[in-house]
Coordinates of N, CA and C and ligand atoms in Angstrom, one line a residue:
M12 N -2.6 27.5 -28.3 CA -1.4 28.4 -28.1 C -1.3 27.7 -26.3
A13 N -2.4 28.1 -25.7 CA -1.8 28.2 -24.2 C -1.5 26.7 -24.0
S14 N -2.4 25.6 -24.6 CA -1.7 24.4 -24.2 C -0.7 23.9 -24.8
Q15 N -0.2 24.5 -26.4 CA 1.5 24.3 -26.6 C 2.4 24.9 -25.6
V16 N 1.9 25.9 -25.1 CA 3.3 26.5 -24.0 C 3.1 25.5 -23.0
C17 N 2.0 24.8 -22.3 CA 1.8 23.8 -21.2 C 2.9 22.7 -21.6
K18 N 2.6 22.4 -23.0 CA 3.4 21.1 -23.9 C 4.8 21.1 -23.8
S19 N 5.6 22.5 -23.9 CA 6.7 22.4 -23.9 C 7.0 22.8 -22.3
A20 N 6.6 23.6 -21.4 CA 6.7 23.7 -20.2 C 7.1 22.4 -19.5
S21 N 5.8 21.5 -19.8 CA 6.0 19.9 -19.4 C 7.3 19.4 -19.8
R22 N 7.4 19.6 -20.8 CA 8.8 18.9 -21.5 C 10.0 19.5 -20.7
A23 N 9.9 20.9 -20.7 CA 10.8 21.2 -19.8 C 11.4 20.8 -18.1
A24 N 9.8 20.6 -17.7 CA 9.8 20.5 -16.4 C 10.5 18.6 -16.4
R25 N 9.8 18.2 -17.2 CA 10.3 17.0 -17.4 C 12.0 16.5 -17.5
S26 N 12.7 17.3 -18.4 CA 14.3 16.9 -18.4 C 14.8 17.6 -17.3
L27 N 14.1 18.8 -16.9 CA 15.0 19.2 -15.7 C 14.9 18.3 -14.4
L28 N 13.8 17.1 -14.3 CA 13.8 16.5 -13.2 C 14.6 15.3 -13.6
S29 N 14.6 14.9 -15.0 CA 15.1 13.7 -15.3 C 16.6 13.0 -14.8
A30 N 17.4 13.9 -14.7 CA 18.7 13.8 -13.9 C 18.7 13.2 -12.6
S31 N 17.7 13.7 -11.7 CA 17.5 13.3 -10.4 C 16.9 12.1 -10.3
K32 N 16.2 11.9 -11.4 CA 14.9 10.7 -11.1 C 15.7 9.1 -10.9
A33 N 16.3 9.1 -11.6 CA 16.9 7.9 -11.7 C 17.6 7.4 -10.3
S34 N 18.4 8.1 -9.9 CA 19.0 7.5 -8.2 C 17.9 7.6 -7.6
R35 N 17.2 8.5 -7.9 CA 15.7 8.2 -6.6 C 15.3 6.8 -6.8
F36 N 14.8 6.5 -7.7 CA 14.5 5.2 -8.4 C 15.3 4.1 -7.3
H37 N 16.7 4.1 -7.4 CA 17.2 3.2 -6.9 C 17.5 3.2 -5.4
S38 N 17.5 4.2 -5.1 CA 17.6 4.3 -3.2 C 16.4 4.1 -2.6
Q39 N 15.3 4.7 -3.5 CA 13.9 4.5 -2.7 C 12.9 3.0 -2.7
G40 N 13.5 2.3 -3.4 CA 12.8 0.9 -3.5 C 12.0 0.7 -4.3
R41 N 11.5 -0.5 -5.0 CA 10.4 -0.8 -5.9 C 9.4 -0.3 -5.6
A42 N 8.7 -0.2 -4.8 CA 7.2 0.3 -4.7 C 7.1 1.9 -5.1
V43 N 7.9 2.3 -4.0 CA 8.0 4.1 -4.0 C 8.6 4.4 -5.6
G44 N 9.4 3.3 -6.1 CA 10.3 4.0 -7.5 C 8.7 3.8 -8.4
A45 N 8.1 2.8 -8.4 CA 7.0 2.4 -9.2 C 5.9 3.5 -9.4
A46 N 5.8 4.0 -7.9 CA 4.8 4.9 -7.5 C 5.1 6.5 -8.4
A47 N 6.8 6.6 -8.4 CA 7.0 8.2 -9.1 C 7.2 7.8 -10.2
A48 N 7.7 7.0 -10.7 CA 7.9 6.2 -12.4 C 6.4 6.8 -13.1
V49 N 5.7 6.7 -12.5 CA 4.0 6.3 -13.0 C 3.5 8.1 -13.2
S50 N 3.6 8.6 -11.8 CA 3.5 10.0 -12.1 C 4.1 10.9 -12.5
L51 N 5.2 10.6 -13.4 CA 5.8 11.3 -14.1 C 5.6 10.9 -15.7
S52 N 5.2 9.6 -15.9 CA 5.2 9.1 -17.0 C 3.8 8.8 -18.0
S53 N 2.9 9.2 -17.3 CA 1.7 7.9 -18.2 C 0.3 9.1 -18.0
K54 N 0.0 8.7 -19.3 CA -1.0 9.2 -19.4 C -2.5 7.9 -19.3
V55 N -2.0 6.9 -19.0 CA -2.9 5.7 -18.9 C -3.8 6.2 -17.7
P56 N -5.3 6.1 -17.8 CA -6.1 6.2 -16.6 C -6.1 5.2 -16.0
F57 N -6.5 5.5 -14.4 CA -6.1 4.0 -13.7 C -6.8 3.3 -13.5
W58 N -8.2 3.2 -14.0 CA -8.6 2.0 -14.2 C -8.7 0.9 -15.3
S59 N -7.4 1.3 -16.1 CA -6.6 0.4 -16.9 C -5.7 -0.6 -15.8
S60 N -6.0 -0.5 -14.6 CA -4.6 -1.3 -13.9 C -4.8 -2.8 -13.8
S61 N -5.8 -3.1 -14.4 CA -6.0 -4.9 -14.4 C -5.1 -5.2 -15.6
H62 N -4.8 -4.0 -16.4 CA -3.9 -4.8 -17.7 C -2.7 -4.0 -17.0
G63 N -2.1 -4.2 -16.0 CA -0.6 -3.7 -15.9 C -0.3 -2.6 -15.9
R64 N -1.1 -1.6 -15.7 CA -0.2 0.0 -16.4 C -0.9 0.6 -15.2
G65 N -0.8 1.7 -14.2 CA -1.3 2.8 -13.6 C -1.0 4.0 -14.2
G66 N -2.3 5.0 -14.4 CA -1.7 6.4 -14.7 C -1.8 7.1 -13.3
S67 N -1.4 8.6 -13.7 CA -1.6 9.7 -12.5 C -2.9 10.1 -12.3
G68 N -3.8 9.2 -12.8 CA -5.4 9.7 -12.7 C -5.6 11.2 -13.1
S69 N -7.3 11.2 -12.7 CA -7.6 12.3 -13.3 C -7.7 13.7 -12.0
G70 N -7.9 14.7 -12.8 CA -7.6 16.1 -11.9 C -6.1 16.3 -11.8
S71 N -5.3 16.2 -11.8 CA -3.7 16.3 -11.9 C -3.6 17.6 -11.1
A72 N -2.2 17.8 -11.0 CA -1.6 18.8 -10.2 C -1.8 19.9 -10.5
S73 N -2.0 20.3 -11.8 CA -2.1 21.5 -12.5 C -3.7 22.2 -11.8
S74 N -4.3 21.6 -11.1 CA -5.2 22.3 -10.4 C -5.2 22.2 -8.9
W75 N -4.1 22.0 -8.7 CA -3.7 22.3 -7.2 C -3.2 23.5 -7.1
I76 N -2.7 24.1 -8.0 CA -2.2 25.2 -8.2 C -2.8 26.5 -8.9
S77 N -3.1 27.6 -8.7 CA -3.6 28.6 -9.6 C -2.7 29.6 -9.4
G78 N -2.8 30.4 -10.4 CA -2.3 31.8 -10.8 C -0.8 31.9 -11.2
A79 N 0.0 30.7 -10.9 CA 1.2 30.8 -11.6 C 1.3 30.9 -13.3
I80 N 2.8 31.5 -13.6 CA 2.7 31.6 -14.8 C 3.4 30.0 -15.3
A81 N 2.8 29.9 -16.9 CA 2.9 28.3 -17.2 C 4.2 27.4 -16.8
L82 N 5.6 28.3 -17.1 CA 6.7 27.2 -17.0 C 7.1 26.9 -15.6
P83 N 7.1 28.1 -14.8 CA 7.3 27.5 -13.3 C 6.1 26.8 -12.9
A84 N 4.7 27.0 -12.9 CA 3.6 26.1 -12.7 C 3.9 24.6 -13.0
A85 N 4.4 24.6 -14.4 CA 4.8 23.0 -14.6 C 5.6 22.3 -14.1
A86 N 6.8 22.9 -13.5 CA 8.0 22.6 -12.7 C 7.2 22.4 -11.6
Y87 N 6.8 23.0 -10.9 CA 6.4 22.8 -9.5 C 5.3 21.5 -9.5
M88 N 4.5 21.6 -10.5 CA 3.6 20.2 -10.9 C 4.4 19.1 -10.5
F89 N 5.4 18.9 -11.5 CA 6.0 17.7 -11.6 C 7.2 17.3 -10.4
Q90 N 7.7 18.5 -9.9 CA 8.3 18.4 -8.9 C 7.6 18.1 -7.5
D91 N 6.3 18.3 -7.3 CA 5.5 18.4 -6.4 C 4.8 16.8 -6.5
Q92 N 4.4 16.4 -7.4 CA 4.2 15.2 -7.6 C 5.1 13.7 -7.7
E93 N 6.7 14.4 -7.9 CA 7.7 13.5 -7.1 C 8.0 13.6 -5.9
V94 N 7.7 14.8 -5.3 CA 8.1 14.7 -3.9 C 6.8 13.8 -3.0
H95 N 6.0 14.3 -3.6 CA 4.7 13.6 -3.2 C 4.9 11.7 -3.1
A96 N 5.2 11.4 -4.6 CA 5.2 10.1 -4.7 C 6.3 9.4 -3.9
A97 N 7.6 10.1 -3.5 CA 8.5 9.6 -2.7 C 8.3 9.5 -1.5
E98 N 7.1 10.4 -1.0 CA 7.1 10.2 0.5 C 5.9 9.1 0.9
L99 N 5.3 8.5 -0.4 CA 4.5 7.1 0.0 C 5.1 6.0 -0.2
E100 N 4.6 5.5 0.8 CA 5.2 3.8 1.5 C 4.1 2.8 0.9
R101 N 4.4 1.7 1.0 CA 3.6 0.6 0.9 C 3.8 -0.7 1.7
T102 N 2.5 -1.2 2.3 CA 2.5 -2.2 3.2 C 1.5 -3.4 2.9
F103 N 1.7 -4.5 3.5 CA 1.4 -5.6 2.9 C 0.2 -5.9 4.1
I104 N -0.9 -5.9 3.7 CA -1.9 -6.3 4.5 C -2.9 -7.1 4.4
A105 N -3.1 -8.3 5.4 CA -4.1 -9.8 4.8 C -5.2 -9.8 5.9
I106 N -6.3 -10.1 5.3 CA -7.1 -10.4 6.4 C -7.2 -12.0 6.0
K107 N -7.4 -12.5 7.5 CA -6.7 -13.9 7.7 C -8.1 -14.9 7.8
P108 N -8.2 -15.9 7.6 CA -9.4 -16.9 6.9 C -10.6 -16.3 8.2
D109 N -10.3 -16.2 9.5 CA -11.1 -16.0 10.6 C -12.1 -14.4 10.3
G110 N -10.7 -13.6 9.7 CA -11.7 -12.1 9.2 C -12.7 -12.7 8.2
V111 N -12.5 -13.5 7.4 CA -13.2 -13.0 6.1 C -14.1 -13.9 6.4
Q112 N -14.2 -15.6 7.1 CA -15.4 -16.2 7.8 C -16.2 -15.6 8.3
R113 N -15.7 -14.3 9.0 CA -16.6 -13.7 10.1 C -17.4 -12.7 9.4
G114 N -17.1 -12.1 8.4 CA -17.5 -11.2 7.4 C -17.2 -9.8 7.9
L115 N -15.7 -9.5 8.0 CA -15.1 -8.3 8.5 C -14.5 -7.7 7.6
I116 N -14.4 -8.4 6.3 CA -13.8 -7.5 5.3 C -14.0 -6.3 4.8
S117 N -15.0 -5.7 4.8 CA -15.5 -4.6 4.5 C -14.9 -3.6 5.6
E118 N -15.7 -4.2 7.0 CA -15.0 -3.3 8.3 C -13.8 -3.1 8.1
I119 N -12.8 -3.9 8.0 CA -11.3 -3.8 8.1 C -10.8 -2.9 6.9
I120 N -11.3 -3.1 5.7 CA -11.0 -2.5 4.4 C -11.2 -0.7 4.9
S121 N -12.5 -0.6 5.2 CA -12.9 0.8 5.5 C -12.2 1.6 6.5
R122 N -11.6 0.8 7.6 CA -10.7 1.5 8.3 C -10.0 2.0 8.1
F123 N -9.0 1.3 6.8 CA -7.5 2.3 6.1 C -8.2 2.8 5.1
E124 N -9.2 2.6 4.6 CA -10.0 3.6 3.5 C -10.2 5.1 4.5
R125 N -10.8 5.0 5.1 CA -11.3 6.3 6.1 C -10.1 6.9 6.2
K126 N -9.3 6.1 6.8 CA -8.0 6.8 7.5 C -7.5 8.2 6.0
G127 N -7.1 7.3 5.2 CA -7.0 8.1 3.8 C -5.8 7.4 3.2
Y128 N -5.7 6.1 3.4 CA -4.6 5.6 2.5 C -5.5 4.7 1.3
K129 N -4.3 4.4 0.6 CA -4.9 4.0 -0.6 C -4.8 2.7 -1.1
L130 N -5.8 1.9 -1.5 CA -5.5 0.8 -1.6 C -5.1 0.1 -3.3
V131 N -3.6 -0.2 -3.4 CA -3.3 -0.7 -4.6 C -3.1 -1.8 -5.4
G132 N -3.7 -3.0 -4.6 CA -3.6 -4.5 -4.7 C -4.4 -4.7 -3.6
I133 N -5.2 -5.8 -4.6 CA -6.0 -6.8 -3.6 C -6.5 -8.2 -4.6
K134 N -6.5 -9.2 -3.7 CA -7.2 -10.4 -4.4 C -7.4 -11.4 -3.3
V135 N -8.6 -12.4 -3.8 CA -8.5 -13.4 -2.6 C -8.0 -14.7 -2.8
V136 N -7.3 -15.2 -1.8 CA -6.4 -16.6 -2.3 C -6.5 -17.5 -1.3
I137 N -6.3 -18.9 -1.4 CA -6.3 -19.9 -0.6 C -4.7 -19.8 -0.4
P138 N -4.0 -19.7 0.5 CA -2.8 -19.8 0.4 C -2.1 -21.8 0.8
S139 N -1.1 -22.1 0.1 CA -1.3 -23.3 0.4 C -0.3 -23.5 1.8
K140 N 0.1 -24.7 2.4 CA 0.7 -24.8 3.5 C 2.1 -24.3 3.4
D141 N 2.4 -24.2 2.2 CA 4.2 -23.9 2.1 C 4.4 -22.3 1.5
F142 N 2.9 -21.9 1.1 CA 3.2 -20.4 1.0 C 3.0 -20.0 2.2
A143 N 2.0 -20.3 3.2 CA 2.3 -20.0 4.7 C 3.3 -19.8 5.2
K144 N 4.0 -20.8 5.4 CA 5.1 -21.1 6.1 C 6.4 -20.0 5.4
Q145 N 6.6 -19.9 4.0 CA 7.4 -19.1 3.3 C 6.7 -17.8 4.2
H146 N 5.3 -17.4 4.3 CA 5.2 -15.9 4.8 C 5.4 -15.8 6.4
Y147 N 5.3 -17.1 7.0 CA 5.7 -16.9 8.4 C 7.1 -17.1 8.4
H148 N 8.0 -17.6 7.6 CA 9.2 -17.8 8.2 C 10.4 -17.2 9.1
D149 N 9.8 -16.3 9.6 CA 10.7 -16.0 10.7 C 9.9 -16.4 12.1
L150 N 8.9 -17.0 11.8 CA 8.8 -17.8 13.0 C 8.9 -19.1 13.1
K151 N 9.8 -19.6 12.5 CA 9.5 -21.2 12.4 C 9.8 -22.3 13.3
E152 N 10.9 -21.4 14.4 CA 11.1 -22.1 15.6 C 10.3 -21.9 16.6
R153 N 8.9 -20.9 16.4 CA 8.0 -21.1 17.6 C 7.2 -22.3 17.4
P154 N 6.4 -22.6 18.9 CA 5.9 -23.7 19.1 C 4.5 -23.7 17.9
F155 N 4.0 -22.6 17.7 CA 2.9 -22.4 17.6 C 2.8 -22.5 15.6
F156 N 4.4 -22.6 15.1 CA 4.3 -22.3 13.5 C 3.6 -23.0 12.6
D157 N 3.3 -24.6 13.0 CA 2.8 -25.4 12.4 C 1.2 -25.2 12.2
G158 N 0.8 -24.9 13.6 CA -0.5 -24.7 13.6 C -0.9 -23.4 12.9
L159 N 0.0 -22.3 13.2 CA -0.3 -21.1 12.6 C -0.5 -21.2 10.9
C160 N 0.6 -21.9 10.4 CA 0.5 -22.1 8.7 C -0.9 -23.1 8.3
D161 N -1.3 -23.9 9.4 CA -2.6 -24.9 9.0 C -3.5 -23.6 8.9
F162 N -3.7 -22.9 9.7 CA -4.6 -22.2 9.9 C -4.9 -21.0 8.8
L163 N -3.7 -20.1 8.2 CA -3.2 -19.5 7.4 C -3.6 -19.8 6.1
S164 N -3.5 -21.3 6.0 CA -3.8 -22.1 4.5 C -5.4 -22.6 4.9
S165 N -6.2 -22.6 5.5 CA -7.4 -23.0 5.7 C -8.6 -22.4 5.0
G166 N -8.1 -21.3 4.2 CA -9.4 -20.7 3.9 C -9.0 -19.5 3.6
P167 N -10.1 -18.9 2.5 CA -9.8 -17.7 1.7 C -9.2 -16.4 2.7
V168 N -7.9 -15.9 2.1 CA -7.4 -14.8 2.7 C -7.6 -13.5 1.7
I169 N -7.6 -12.4 2.3 CA -7.7 -11.4 1.5 C -6.4 -10.4 1.6
A170 N -5.9 -10.6 0.4 CA -4.4 -10.2 0.2 C -4.6 -8.8 -0.3
M171 N -4.0 -7.8 0.7 CA -3.8 -6.5 -0.1 C -2.6 -5.6 -0.1
V172 N -2.3 -4.6 -0.5 CA -1.4 -3.6 -0.4 C -2.0 -2.0 -0.1
W173 N -1.7 -1.6 0.7 CA -2.2 -0.5 0.7 C -0.9 0.8 1.2
E174 N -1.1 1.8 0.2 CA -0.3 3.1 0.0 C -0.6 4.1 0.9
G175 N 0.5 4.7 1.6 CA 0.2 6.5 2.2 C 1.6 6.7 2.9
Q176 N 1.6 7.9 3.3 CA 2.8 8.2 3.8 C 2.7 7.6 5.3
G177 N 3.6 6.7 5.9 CA 3.6 6.0 7.0 C 2.6 5.1 7.3
V178 N 2.5 4.4 6.2 CA 1.4 3.7 6.3 C 1.8 2.2 6.9
I179 N 3.2 2.0 6.7 CA 3.7 0.3 7.4 C 3.6 0.8 8.9
T180 N 3.9 1.9 9.6 CA 4.0 1.9 11.2 C 2.5 2.1 11.1
Y181 N 2.0 2.9 10.5 CA 0.4 3.7 11.2 C -0.6 2.2 11.2
G182 N -0.4 1.6 9.9 CA -1.3 0.8 9.6 C -1.3 -0.6 10.7
R183 N 0.1 -0.9 11.7 CA 0.3 -1.6 12.6 C -0.5 -0.9 14.0
K184 N -0.8 0.6 13.9 CA -1.2 1.0 15.0 C -3.0 0.8 14.9
L185 N -3.1 0.8 13.4 CA -4.7 0.9 13.3 C -5.2 -0.6 13.6
I186 N -3.9 -1.8 13.5 CA -4.5 -3.6 13.7 C -4.4 -3.5 15.0
G187 N -3.5 -2.9 16.1 CA -3.5 -3.1 17.3 C -2.3 -4.1 17.9
A188 N -2.3 -4.5 19.2 CA -1.3 -5.5 19.5 C -1.4 -6.9 18.9
T189 N -0.7 -7.9 18.6 CA -0.7 -9.5 18.4 C -1.4 -10.1 19.3
D190 N -1.6 -9.8 20.5 CA -2.7 -10.5 21.3 C -4.1 -9.6 21.9
P191 N -5.1 -9.8 21.1 CA -6.3 -8.8 21.2 C -6.7 -8.7 22.4
Q192 N -6.0 -9.4 23.4 CA -6.5 -9.0 25.0 C -5.6 -8.0 25.5
K193 N -4.4 -7.6 24.9 CA -3.7 -6.4 24.8 C -3.9 -5.3 23.7
S194 N -4.6 -5.6 22.9 CA -5.0 -4.7 21.5 C -6.0 -3.5 22.5
E195 N -5.6 -2.2 22.2 CA -6.4 -1.3 22.4 C -7.7 -0.9 21.9
P196 N -8.6 -0.7 22.5 CA -10.2 -0.6 22.1 C -9.7 0.3 20.8
G197 N -10.5 0.5 19.8 CA -10.5 1.1 18.8 C -9.7 1.0 17.9
T198 N -8.7 -0.1 17.9 CA -8.0 -1.1 17.0 C -8.5 -2.2 16.4
I199 N -8.4 -2.8 15.3 CA -9.1 -3.8 14.8 C -9.0 -5.1 15.5
R200 N -8.1 -5.4 16.1 CA -7.9 -6.6 16.9 C -8.7 -6.2 18.4
G201 N -8.6 -4.9 18.8 CA -9.2 -4.8 19.8 C -10.2 -4.3 20.0
D202 N -11.1 -4.2 18.9 CA -12.3 -4.2 18.8 C -13.4 -5.6 18.1
L203 N -12.6 -6.2 17.2 CA -12.9 -7.4 16.6 C -12.8 -8.3 16.6
A204 N -11.5 -8.9 17.5 CA -11.0 -10.2 18.1 C -10.7 -10.5 19.3
V205 N -10.6 -11.5 19.8 CA -10.8 -12.2 21.2 C -9.0 -12.5 21.6
V206 N -8.7 -13.9 20.6 CA -7.6 -14.4 21.1 C -6.2 -14.1 20.0
V207 N -5.3 -14.4 20.5 CA -4.2 -14.4 19.6 C -3.7 -15.4 18.3
G208 N -4.5 -16.7 18.6 CA -4.7 -17.5 17.6 C -5.5 -17.1 16.5
R209 N -6.2 -16.1 16.9 CA -7.8 -15.9 15.5 C -7.9 -14.1 15.7
N210 N -6.8 -13.7 15.4 CA -6.4 -12.2 15.6 C -6.9 -11.2 14.7
I211 N -7.3 -12.2 13.4 CA -7.9 -11.7 11.9 C -7.1 -11.0 10.9
I212 N -6.2 -10.3 11.1 CA -5.1 -9.4 10.2 C -4.1 -9.9 10.8
H213 N -3.1 -9.5 9.6 CA -1.9 -9.6 9.5 C -1.4 -8.1 8.7
G214 N -0.1 -7.5 9.5 CA 0.3 -6.3 8.7 C 1.8 -6.1 8.6
S215 N 2.5 -5.9 7.7 CA 3.8 -5.7 7.6 C 4.2 -5.1 9.0
D216 N 5.7 -5.7 9.2 CA 6.0 -4.8 10.6 C 7.4 -3.7 10.5
G217 N 7.8 -3.6 9.3 CA 8.5 -2.7 9.2 C 8.8 -2.7 7.2
P218 N 9.7 -1.6 7.0 CA 9.9 -1.6 5.3 C 10.5 -2.6 4.6
E219 N 11.4 -3.1 5.7 CA 12.1 -4.7 4.9 C 10.9 -5.5 4.6
T220 N 10.2 -6.1 5.8 CA 9.2 -7.2 5.7 C 8.2 -6.6 4.5
A221 N 7.9 -5.4 4.9 CA 6.7 -4.6 3.8 C 6.9 -5.3 2.1
K222 N 8.7 -4.8 2.3 CA 9.0 -5.0 0.6 C 9.0 -6.4 0.1
D223 N 9.6 -7.6 1.1 CA 9.4 -9.2 1.0 C 8.0 -9.5 1.2
E224 N 7.3 -8.9 1.7 CA 5.7 -9.6 1.7 C 5.0 -8.9 0.2
I225 N 5.0 -7.8 0.2 CA 4.5 -7.6 -1.2 C 5.1 -8.3 -2.3
K226 N 6.2 -8.5 -2.2 CA 7.0 -9.6 -3.6 C 6.2 -10.9 -3.2
L227 N 6.4 -11.6 -2.5 CA 5.6 -12.9 -2.3 C 4.3 -13.0 -2.4
W228 N 3.6 -12.1 -2.2 CA 2.0 -12.0 -2.6 C 1.9 -11.8 -3.9
F229 N 2.1 -10.4 -4.5 CA 1.7 -10.1 -5.8 C 2.9 -10.0 -6.6
K230 N 2.7 -10.0 -7.7 CA 3.6 -10.0 -8.9 C 2.9 -8.6 -9.3
P231 N 4.2 -7.4 -9.8 CA 4.4 -6.2 -9.9 C 3.0 -5.7 -10.6
E232 N 2.6 -6.5 -11.6 CA 1.5 -6.1 -12.6 C 0.3 -5.9 -11.6
E233 N 0.1 -7.0 -11.0 CA -1.2 -6.7 -10.3 C -1.4 -5.7 -9.2
L234 N -0.1 -4.5 -8.9 CA 0.0 -3.5 -8.2 C -0.4 -2.2 -9.2
V235 N -1.2 -1.3 -8.7 CA -1.3 0.1 -9.5 C -0.7 1.3 -8.7
S236 N -0.6 2.3 -9.6 CA -0.3 3.3 -9.7 C -0.8 4.3 -9.6
F237 N -1.7 5.4 -8.9 CA -2.4 6.3 -9.4 C -2.6 7.4 -8.3
T238 N -3.0 8.7 -8.7 CA -3.1 9.5 -8.0 C -4.6 9.5 -7.8
S239 N -5.1 9.4 -6.4 CA -6.5 9.5 -5.9 C -7.4 11.0 -6.1
N240 N -8.5 11.2 -6.3 CA -8.8 12.5 -6.2 C -9.1 13.1 -4.8
A241 N -8.6 12.4 -4.0 CA -8.9 12.6 -2.5 C -7.7 13.5 -2.1
E242 N -6.2 12.8 -2.9 CA -5.2 13.0 -2.3 C -5.0 14.6 -1.9
K243 N -5.1 15.2 -2.8 CA -4.9 16.9 -2.5 C -5.5 17.1 -1.2
W244 N -6.8 16.8 -0.5 CA -7.2 16.8 0.4 C -6.8 16.1 1.6
I245 N -5.8 14.8 1.6 CA -5.4 14.2 2.5 C -4.3 14.6 3.0
Y246 N -3.4 15.0 1.9 CA -1.8 15.5 2.1 C -1.7 17.2 1.6
G247 N -0.9 17.7 2.5 CA -0.8 19.0 2.2 C -0.2 19.7 3.1
A248 N 0.8 21.2 3.4 CA 1.2 21.4 4.5 C 0.5 23.3 4.4
N249 N 0.2 24.1 5.2 CA 0.0 25.0 5.4 C 1.0 25.8 5.8
Ligands
DAT324 P1 1.7 -9.6 14.4 O1 0.7 -10.8 13.7 O2 1.1 -8.9 15.4 O3 3.0 -9.6 13.9 P2 3.4 -12.0 14.9 O4 4.5 -12.0 13.8 O5 4.6 -12.0 16.0 O6 2.6 -11.3 15.4 O7 3.3 -13.4 14.9 C1 2.5 -13.9 13.8 C2 1.1 -14.4 14.0 O8 1.2 -15.6 14.8 C3 -0.1 -13.7 15.3 O9 -0.8 -12.6 14.4 C4 -0.8 -14.8 15.6 C5 0.4 -16.1 15.9 N1 1.0 -16.0 16.9 C6 1.7 -14.7 17.5 N2 2.2 -15.6 18.9 C7 1.7 -16.4 19.3 C8 1.5 -17.1 20.2 N3 2.1 -16.9 21.3 N4 0.3 -18.2 20.2 C9 -0.3 -18.3 19.2 N5 -0.1 -17.9 18.3 C10 0.6 -16.5 18.2
MG325 MG1 4.6 -10.2 12.2

């Protein structure tokens, strides 16, 4: 009986939100749209991500609130998830061949993970020189362009997509200034690199670049959308 009430409440909440949903998807961009779509529609568990689908994960928003009656609670639950998903942005982060060869993969990943960001895509690739040129196309007039592209394609790169509120801008803060001589201590480049030509990590520098770089490096089905169990402790207002 209680579950039937919940089910119809869920249906009501979905139809309540469906009118605004489509326009939001178009205005928020692909990554955010995908996250919102999945949080509203799927019951597929997140570990099925390698097959191209993500789910809303376990725990679910129903446990975020207690004591409310069924219908408003369900409506709040879906609204909250949608608002929450809309705030999450995605950025492209790569550990360059020097970072990989120096054994810094776990060190770098842990800094993003400990901050509270969510890894939604990862792979090891050796990019071709042409691919490296595409990635760094905005630097093609710079004297170091050719050497930079040779370097990026010289060995394995860890390509990643990280998700979270403000992750594009704050990801750059975690990374530090381009020239490690100028990066603050505490940043990845400040702590772990010495010269600009071997600064171990790449991070998208804005929303447009993030969108383009994610598209260049990942197929949509290589990215997952899920709600992690930690999210209710990472996000929240009092
Ligand atoms: P960032 O990687 O911080 O976004 P960028 O986009 O200006 O910096 O440059 C891309 C990469 O090119 C950078 O990580 C290292 C290399 N690079 C930048 N400036 C350089 C320079 N003056 N000499 C040699 N390599 C440079
Ligand atoms: Mg850059």
